[in-house]
Short mmCIF file of C-alpha atoms in Angstrom, two decimals:
data_model
loop_
_atom_site.label_atom_id
_atom_site.label_comp_id
_atom_site.label_asym_id
_atom_site.label_seq_id
_atom_site.Cartn_x
_atom_site.Cartn_y
_atom_site.Cartn_z
CA UNK A 1369 -103.19 -133.19 65.27
CA UNK A 1370 -99.85 -134.55 64.13
CA UNK A 1371 -97.09 -134.21 66.74
CA UNK A 1372 -94.07 -132.18 65.73
CA UNK A 1373 -90.58 -133.60 65.65
CA UNK A 1374 -89.82 -131.72 68.86
CA UNK A 1375 -92.84 -133.23 70.63
CA UNK A 1376 -91.90 -136.70 69.49
CA UNK A 1377 -88.27 -136.19 70.58
CA UNK A 1378 -89.24 -134.94 74.05
CA UNK A 1379 -91.74 -137.79 74.49
CA UNK A 1380 -89.10 -140.38 73.59
CA UNK A 1381 -86.58 -138.80 75.96
CA UNK A 1382 -88.98 -138.66 78.90
CA UNK A 1383 -90.11 -142.29 78.69
CA UNK A 1384 -87.12 -143.64 80.62
CA UNK A 1385 -87.05 -140.91 83.28
CA UNK A 1386 -88.69 -141.09 86.73
CA UNK A 1387 -92.22 -139.69 86.70
CA UNK A 1388 -91.46 -136.99 89.27
CA UNK A 1389 -88.72 -135.50 87.07
CA UNK A 1390 -90.49 -135.53 83.74
CA UNK A 1391 -92.33 -132.23 83.98
CA UNK A 1392 -89.29 -130.13 84.90
CA UNK A 1393 -86.91 -131.86 82.51
CA UNK A 1394 -89.45 -131.78 79.69
CA UNK A 1395 -89.92 -128.03 80.05
CA UNK A 1396 -86.14 -127.51 80.28
CA UNK A 1397 -85.46 -129.62 77.20
CA UNK A 1398 -88.23 -127.96 75.19
CA UNK A 1399 -86.93 -124.50 76.02
CA UNK A 1400 -83.39 -125.52 75.03
CA UNK A 1401 -84.59 -126.93 71.70
CA UNK A 1402 -86.71 -123.86 70.94
CA UNK A 1403 -83.78 -121.51 71.69
CA UNK A 1404 -81.50 -123.41 69.31
CA UNK A 1405 -84.17 -123.50 66.60
CA UNK A 1406 -84.81 -119.75 66.94
CA UNK A 1407 -81.09 -119.07 66.64
CA UNK A 1408 -80.90 -121.02 63.40
CA UNK A 1409 -84.05 -119.39 62.02
CA UNK A 1410 -82.60 -115.93 62.75
CA UNK A 1411 -79.50 -117.02 60.83
CA UNK A 1412 -81.66 -117.66 57.78
CA UNK A 1413 -82.54 -121.36 57.95
CA UNK A 1414 -86.10 -122.56 57.31
CA UNK A 1415 -87.79 -123.53 60.57
CA UNK A 1416 -88.35 -127.17 59.61
CA UNK A 1417 -84.73 -127.59 58.54
CA UNK A 1418 -83.55 -125.85 61.70
CA UNK A 1419 -85.68 -128.12 63.89
CA UNK A 1420 -84.39 -131.23 62.12
CA UNK A 1421 -80.77 -130.08 62.46
CA UNK A 1422 -81.10 -129.28 66.18
CA UNK A 1423 -82.64 -132.65 67.00
CA UNK A 1424 -79.97 -134.41 64.94
CA UNK A 1425 -77.24 -132.68 66.95
CA UNK A 1426 -78.88 -133.67 70.23
CA UNK A 1427 -78.65 -137.34 69.20
CA UNK A 1428 -80.50 -140.36 70.51
CA UNK A 1429 -83.15 -139.18 73.02
CA UNK A 1430 -82.55 -142.17 75.33
CA UNK A 1431 -78.85 -141.33 75.52
CA UNK A 1432 -79.74 -137.74 76.32
CA UNK A 1433 -82.15 -138.87 79.03
CA UNK A 1434 -79.49 -141.12 80.58
CA UNK A 1435 -77.23 -138.07 80.84
CA UNK A 1436 -79.88 -136.18 82.81
CA UNK A 1437 -79.96 -138.84 85.51
CA UNK A 1438 -76.31 -140.01 85.31
CA UNK A 1439 -77.59 -143.45 84.36
CA UNK A 1440 -74.76 -145.59 82.85
CA UNK A 1441 -75.40 -147.12 79.45
CA UNK A 1442 -73.03 -150.07 79.85
CA UNK A 1443 -72.99 -153.37 81.67
CA UNK A 1444 -69.59 -152.97 83.33
CA UNK A 1445 -68.24 -149.45 83.33
CA UNK A 1446 -64.66 -148.21 83.61
CA UNK A 1447 -64.64 -148.41 87.43
CA UNK A 1448 -64.97 -152.19 87.36
CA UNK A 1449 -63.88 -153.19 83.88
CA UNK A 1450 -60.31 -154.23 84.73
CA UNK A 1451 -61.40 -156.12 87.87
CA UNK A 1452 -64.11 -157.90 85.86
CA UNK A 1453 -61.79 -158.73 82.97
CA UNK A 1454 -58.95 -160.04 85.17
CA UNK A 1455 -61.27 -162.22 87.25
CA UNK A 1456 -63.07 -163.55 84.18
CA UNK A 1457 -59.81 -164.52 82.46
CA UNK A 1458 -58.55 -166.23 85.61
CA UNK A 1459 -61.74 -168.25 86.05
CA UNK A 1460 -61.91 -169.23 82.39
CA UNK A 1461 -58.30 -170.39 82.49
CA UNK A 1462 -58.85 -172.68 85.49
CA UNK A 1463 -62.44 -173.78 86.05
CA UNK A 1464 -63.43 -175.18 82.60
CA UNK A 1465 -60.29 -177.30 82.36
CA UNK A 1466 -60.79 -178.74 85.84
CA UNK A 1467 -64.48 -179.39 85.19
CA UNK A 1468 -63.79 -181.09 81.85
CA UNK A 1469 -61.06 -183.24 83.39
CA UNK A 1470 -63.29 -184.28 86.28
CA UNK A 1471 -66.25 -185.16 84.05
CA UNK A 1472 -64.13 -187.09 81.56
CA UNK A 1473 -62.41 -188.99 84.37
CA UNK A 1474 -65.70 -189.81 86.09
CA UNK A 1475 -67.34 -190.97 82.86
CA UNK A 1476 -64.35 -193.14 82.01
CA UNK A 1477 -64.28 -194.74 85.46
CA UNK A 1478 -68.01 -195.48 85.17
CA UNK A 1479 -67.40 -197.44 81.97
CA UNK A 1480 -68.88 -194.95 79.48
CA UNK A 1481 -68.04 -195.26 75.80
CA UNK A 1482 -65.65 -192.82 74.14
CA UNK A 1483 -68.59 -191.08 72.46
CA UNK A 1484 -70.37 -190.63 75.78
CA UNK A 1485 -67.20 -189.32 77.40
CA UNK A 1486 -66.63 -186.75 74.64
CA UNK A 1487 -70.29 -185.72 74.52
CA UNK A 1488 -70.58 -185.25 78.28
CA UNK A 1489 -67.28 -183.39 78.49
CA UNK A 1490 -68.11 -180.97 75.66
CA UNK A 1491 -71.59 -180.30 77.09
CA UNK A 1492 -70.26 -179.60 80.58
CA UNK A 1493 -67.42 -177.48 79.20
CA UNK A 1494 -69.88 -175.30 77.27
CA UNK A 1495 -72.19 -174.94 80.26
CA UNK A 1496 -69.35 -174.05 82.62
CA UNK A 1497 -68.02 -171.35 80.27
CA UNK A 1498 -71.49 -169.83 79.83
CA UNK A 1499 -72.18 -169.86 83.57
CA UNK A 1500 -68.81 -168.34 84.46
CA UNK A 1501 -69.26 -165.52 81.94
CA UNK A 1502 -72.89 -164.86 82.95
CA UNK A 1503 -72.60 -164.95 86.74
CA UNK A 1504 -69.29 -163.09 86.89
CA UNK A 1505 -70.69 -160.33 84.68
CA UNK A 1506 -73.94 -160.24 86.66
CA UNK A 1507 -72.07 -159.66 89.92
CA UNK A 1508 -70.22 -156.70 88.46
CA UNK A 1509 -73.40 -155.32 86.88
CA UNK A 1510 -75.03 -155.32 90.32
CA UNK A 1511 -72.00 -153.60 91.82
CA UNK A 1512 -72.03 -151.02 89.01
CA UNK A 1513 -75.73 -150.24 89.33
CA UNK A 1514 -75.73 -150.18 93.13
CA UNK A 1515 -72.93 -147.61 93.30
CA UNK A 1516 -70.75 -149.92 95.37
CA UNK A 1517 -67.20 -148.73 95.86
CA UNK A 1518 -64.64 -150.31 93.51
CA UNK A 1519 -62.67 -153.29 94.79
CA UNK A 1520 -59.36 -151.55 94.45
CA UNK A 1521 -59.71 -148.10 96.03
CA UNK A 1522 -56.00 -147.47 96.50
CA UNK A 1523 -54.47 -144.66 94.48
CA UNK A 1524 -52.27 -145.97 91.71
CA UNK A 1525 -48.57 -145.19 91.89
CA UNK A 1526 -45.50 -146.26 89.90
CA UNK A 1527 -44.57 -148.50 92.84
CA UNK A 1528 -47.32 -150.87 91.68
CA UNK A 1529 -45.68 -151.47 88.30
CA UNK A 1530 -44.81 -155.18 87.85
CA UNK A 1531 -41.33 -156.37 87.04
CA UNK A 1532 -40.79 -156.87 83.29
CA UNK A 1533 -41.33 -160.39 82.05
CA UNK A 1534 -38.11 -162.16 81.12
CA UNK A 1535 -37.81 -162.56 77.37
CA UNK A 1536 -36.35 -165.63 75.77
CA UNK A 1537 -35.26 -168.80 77.52
CA UNK A 1538 -32.75 -168.41 80.32
CA UNK A 1539 -29.95 -170.70 81.38
CA UNK A 1540 -32.03 -171.73 84.38
CA UNK A 1541 -34.77 -173.03 82.07
CA UNK A 1542 -32.24 -175.10 80.13
CA UNK A 1543 -30.66 -176.56 83.27
CA UNK A 1544 -34.07 -177.31 84.76
CA UNK A 1545 -35.20 -179.17 81.63
CA UNK A 1546 -32.01 -181.23 81.42
CA UNK A 1547 -32.09 -182.09 85.13
CA UNK A 1548 -35.73 -183.18 84.88
CA UNK A 1549 -34.94 -185.46 81.91
CA UNK A 1550 -31.96 -186.91 83.74
CA UNK A 1551 -34.06 -187.64 86.84
CA UNK A 1552 -36.71 -189.31 84.67
CA UNK A 1553 -34.10 -191.57 83.09
CA UNK A 1554 -32.77 -192.40 86.55
CA UNK A 1555 -36.26 -193.29 87.84
CA UNK A 1556 -36.92 -195.60 84.87
CA UNK A 1557 -33.60 -197.38 85.37
CA UNK A 1558 -34.11 -197.59 89.14
CA UNK A 1559 -37.57 -199.05 88.62
CA UNK A 1560 -36.23 -201.76 86.29
CA UNK A 1561 -33.19 -202.84 88.27
CA UNK A 1562 -34.27 -202.16 91.88
CA UNK A 1563 -38.01 -201.49 91.89
CA UNK A 1564 -40.14 -198.70 93.30
CA UNK A 1565 -41.78 -200.71 96.12
CA UNK A 1566 -39.42 -200.62 99.15
CA UNK A 1567 -41.11 -203.64 100.78
CA UNK A 1568 -40.89 -205.70 97.60
CA UNK A 1569 -37.38 -205.47 96.13
CA UNK A 1570 -37.22 -206.09 92.40
CA UNK A 1571 -40.94 -205.35 91.84
CA UNK A 1572 -41.04 -202.86 88.97
CA UNK A 1573 -43.89 -200.42 88.34
CA UNK A 1574 -43.48 -200.50 84.55
CA UNK A 1575 -44.12 -203.71 82.67
CA UNK A 1576 -40.92 -205.68 82.02
CA UNK A 1577 -42.16 -206.28 78.46
CA UNK A 1578 -41.33 -202.65 77.63
CA UNK A 1579 -37.64 -203.57 77.68
CA UNK A 1580 -35.63 -203.11 75.59
CA UNK A 1581 -37.38 -201.60 72.57
CA UNK A 1582 -40.11 -199.44 74.08
CA UNK A 1583 -37.80 -198.06 76.75
CA UNK A 1584 -35.06 -197.46 74.18
CA UNK A 1585 -37.56 -195.49 72.09
CA UNK A 1586 -38.49 -193.47 75.17
CA UNK A 1587 -34.85 -192.65 75.86
CA UNK A 1588 -34.36 -191.57 72.23
CA UNK A 1589 -37.30 -189.20 72.47
CA UNK A 1590 -35.99 -187.86 75.77
CA UNK A 1591 -32.67 -187.21 74.05
CA UNK A 1592 -34.54 -185.23 71.40
CA UNK A 1593 -36.30 -183.36 74.20
CA UNK A 1594 -32.87 -182.41 75.57
CA UNK A 1595 -31.80 -181.17 72.12
CA UNK A 1596 -35.05 -179.20 71.93
CA UNK A 1597 -34.27 -177.50 75.26
CA UNK A 1598 -30.81 -176.56 73.94
CA UNK A 1599 -32.34 -175.25 70.70
CA UNK A 1600 -34.86 -173.10 72.62
CA UNK A 1601 -32.03 -171.67 74.69
CA UNK A 1602 -29.88 -171.02 71.61
CA UNK A 1603 -32.80 -169.32 69.82
CA UNK A 1604 -33.40 -167.16 72.92
CA UNK A 1605 -36.99 -168.34 73.12
CA UNK A 1606 -39.65 -170.43 71.46
CA UNK A 1607 -40.43 -170.26 67.76
CA UNK A 1608 -43.36 -171.81 65.95
CA UNK A 1609 -41.06 -174.42 64.39
CA UNK A 1610 -39.76 -175.45 67.82
CA UNK A 1611 -43.31 -175.48 69.20
CA UNK A 1612 -44.43 -177.83 66.41
CA UNK A 1613 -41.45 -180.10 67.05
CA UNK A 1614 -42.32 -180.08 70.75
CA UNK A 1615 -45.87 -181.11 69.92
CA UNK A 1616 -44.62 -184.00 67.77
CA UNK A 1617 -42.39 -185.24 70.60
CA UNK A 1618 -45.26 -184.99 73.07
CA UNK A 1619 -47.50 -187.01 70.76
CA UNK A 1620 -44.71 -189.55 70.21
CA UNK A 1621 -44.65 -190.20 73.97
CA UNK A 1622 -48.32 -189.80 74.90
CA UNK A 1623 -50.05 -191.78 72.16
CA UNK A 1624 -48.00 -195.01 72.51
CA UNK A 1625 -48.08 -194.70 76.31
CA UNK A 1626 -51.88 -194.41 76.40
CA UNK A 1627 -52.26 -197.28 73.92
CA UNK A 1628 -49.94 -199.49 75.99
CA UNK A 1629 -51.77 -198.46 79.15
CA UNK A 1630 -55.18 -199.54 77.95
CA UNK A 1631 -53.73 -202.68 76.40
CA UNK A 1632 -52.48 -203.56 79.88
CA UNK A 1633 -48.86 -203.45 78.78
CA UNK A 1634 -47.57 -200.24 80.41
CA UNK A 1635 -47.95 -200.90 84.15
CA UNK A 1636 -46.75 -204.17 85.63
CA UNK A 1637 -49.99 -206.15 86.26
CA UNK A 1638 -48.40 -207.66 89.40
CA UNK A 1639 -47.47 -204.32 90.96
CA UNK A 1640 -50.76 -203.24 92.58
CA UNK A 1641 -51.98 -206.73 93.55
CA UNK A 1642 -48.66 -207.24 95.32
CA UNK A 1643 -48.61 -203.82 96.98
CA UNK A 1644 -52.35 -203.38 97.74
CA UNK A 1645 -53.34 -207.01 98.29
CA UNK A 1646 -56.94 -208.05 97.61
CA UNK A 1647 -57.97 -204.63 96.32
CA UNK A 1648 -55.00 -204.49 93.95
CA UNK A 1649 -57.00 -205.33 90.82
CA UNK A 1650 -59.50 -202.54 91.49
CA UNK A 1651 -56.71 -200.08 92.31
CA UNK A 1652 -54.92 -201.09 89.12
CA UNK A 1653 -58.00 -200.34 87.01
CA UNK A 1654 -58.75 -196.98 88.59
CA UNK A 1655 -55.15 -195.74 88.60
CA UNK A 1656 -54.65 -196.86 85.00
CA UNK A 1657 -57.41 -194.49 83.95
CA UNK A 1658 -55.97 -191.69 86.09
CA UNK A 1659 -52.45 -192.26 84.70
CA UNK A 1660 -53.87 -192.11 81.16
CA UNK A 1661 -55.52 -188.77 81.85
CA UNK A 1662 -52.35 -187.42 83.44
CA UNK A 1663 -50.24 -188.45 80.44
CA UNK A 1664 -52.69 -186.82 78.03
CA UNK A 1665 -52.96 -183.70 80.20
CA UNK A 1666 -49.19 -183.22 80.41
CA UNK A 1667 -48.79 -183.66 76.66
CA UNK A 1668 -51.56 -181.15 75.89
CA UNK A 1669 -50.28 -178.66 78.46
CA UNK A 1670 -46.68 -178.87 77.22
CA UNK A 1671 -47.75 -178.44 73.59
CA UNK A 1672 -50.03 -175.50 74.35
CA UNK A 1673 -47.34 -173.88 76.51
CA UNK A 1674 -44.84 -174.02 73.65
CA UNK A 1675 -47.31 -172.50 71.18
CA UNK A 1676 -48.28 -169.71 73.58
CA UNK A 1677 -44.66 -168.84 74.30
CA UNK A 1678 -43.88 -168.85 70.57
CA UNK A 1679 -46.79 -166.46 69.95
CA UNK A 1680 -45.60 -164.16 72.73
CA UNK A 1681 -42.07 -164.21 71.37
CA UNK A 1682 -43.30 -163.27 67.91
CA UNK A 1683 -45.36 -160.39 69.25
#
């Protein structure tokens, strides 16, 4: 005997319910369906059409069954969604960058080729992102399914509203940028004429061969950085044009500096052997790699920061 649409619907709905509840809920659901069908038939509809219409209105039988048992049909429901989303964004903003930096630095110090460094870094970066997303979501799924109380149980009030974010670039930002550039110029000049090693007067950290042309070029770029800070202040915030100019200036500093570093022409080769003694050569090699990563990291961070602020300003 061929099962009717109602029989098939009830069977599909009961599959996901606990065994002890199926008999009662099945009888209840069948009675409800029959009542709705009878009402439509009395209104003049053919029985088959009425049955089809009633089942269509009831919708997916598994969704209906979930409603009987208050079973959520989501991974992270509204109780935990904001906590999950905030934590996930925070972890993704910090952990992958730190992991990629550590792997790239370790591979470089071990003497790996550039291809091996990039390959290892990309692989670890992908794995870290996947693991963060999976395990963070899994924790909140367990909390959701176990009925655990939400993390933030306090009643919301207007007192919890954050202060509005300042828009544009303030005078403090401009002064801070100009002071930082001025200090950097002072450190470079101090290093050349006095030296940065108190116990070894006249021993410079930067290679003397950078004077005068490389250092002059650096000062020119720093002057352009000062003009950029003034332009950002005058425009009341970052624009995409200023962000692109900032990226060009960052590249103009970082790329030559990294090239000079790995050519052995950025740091004074006598600095670490003089300061650290017998281990100076090893210290020089390790710190050269670290300095290179720091230069690249600052350039990338500064460029990304300008682009993000420009996007926020546009929105």
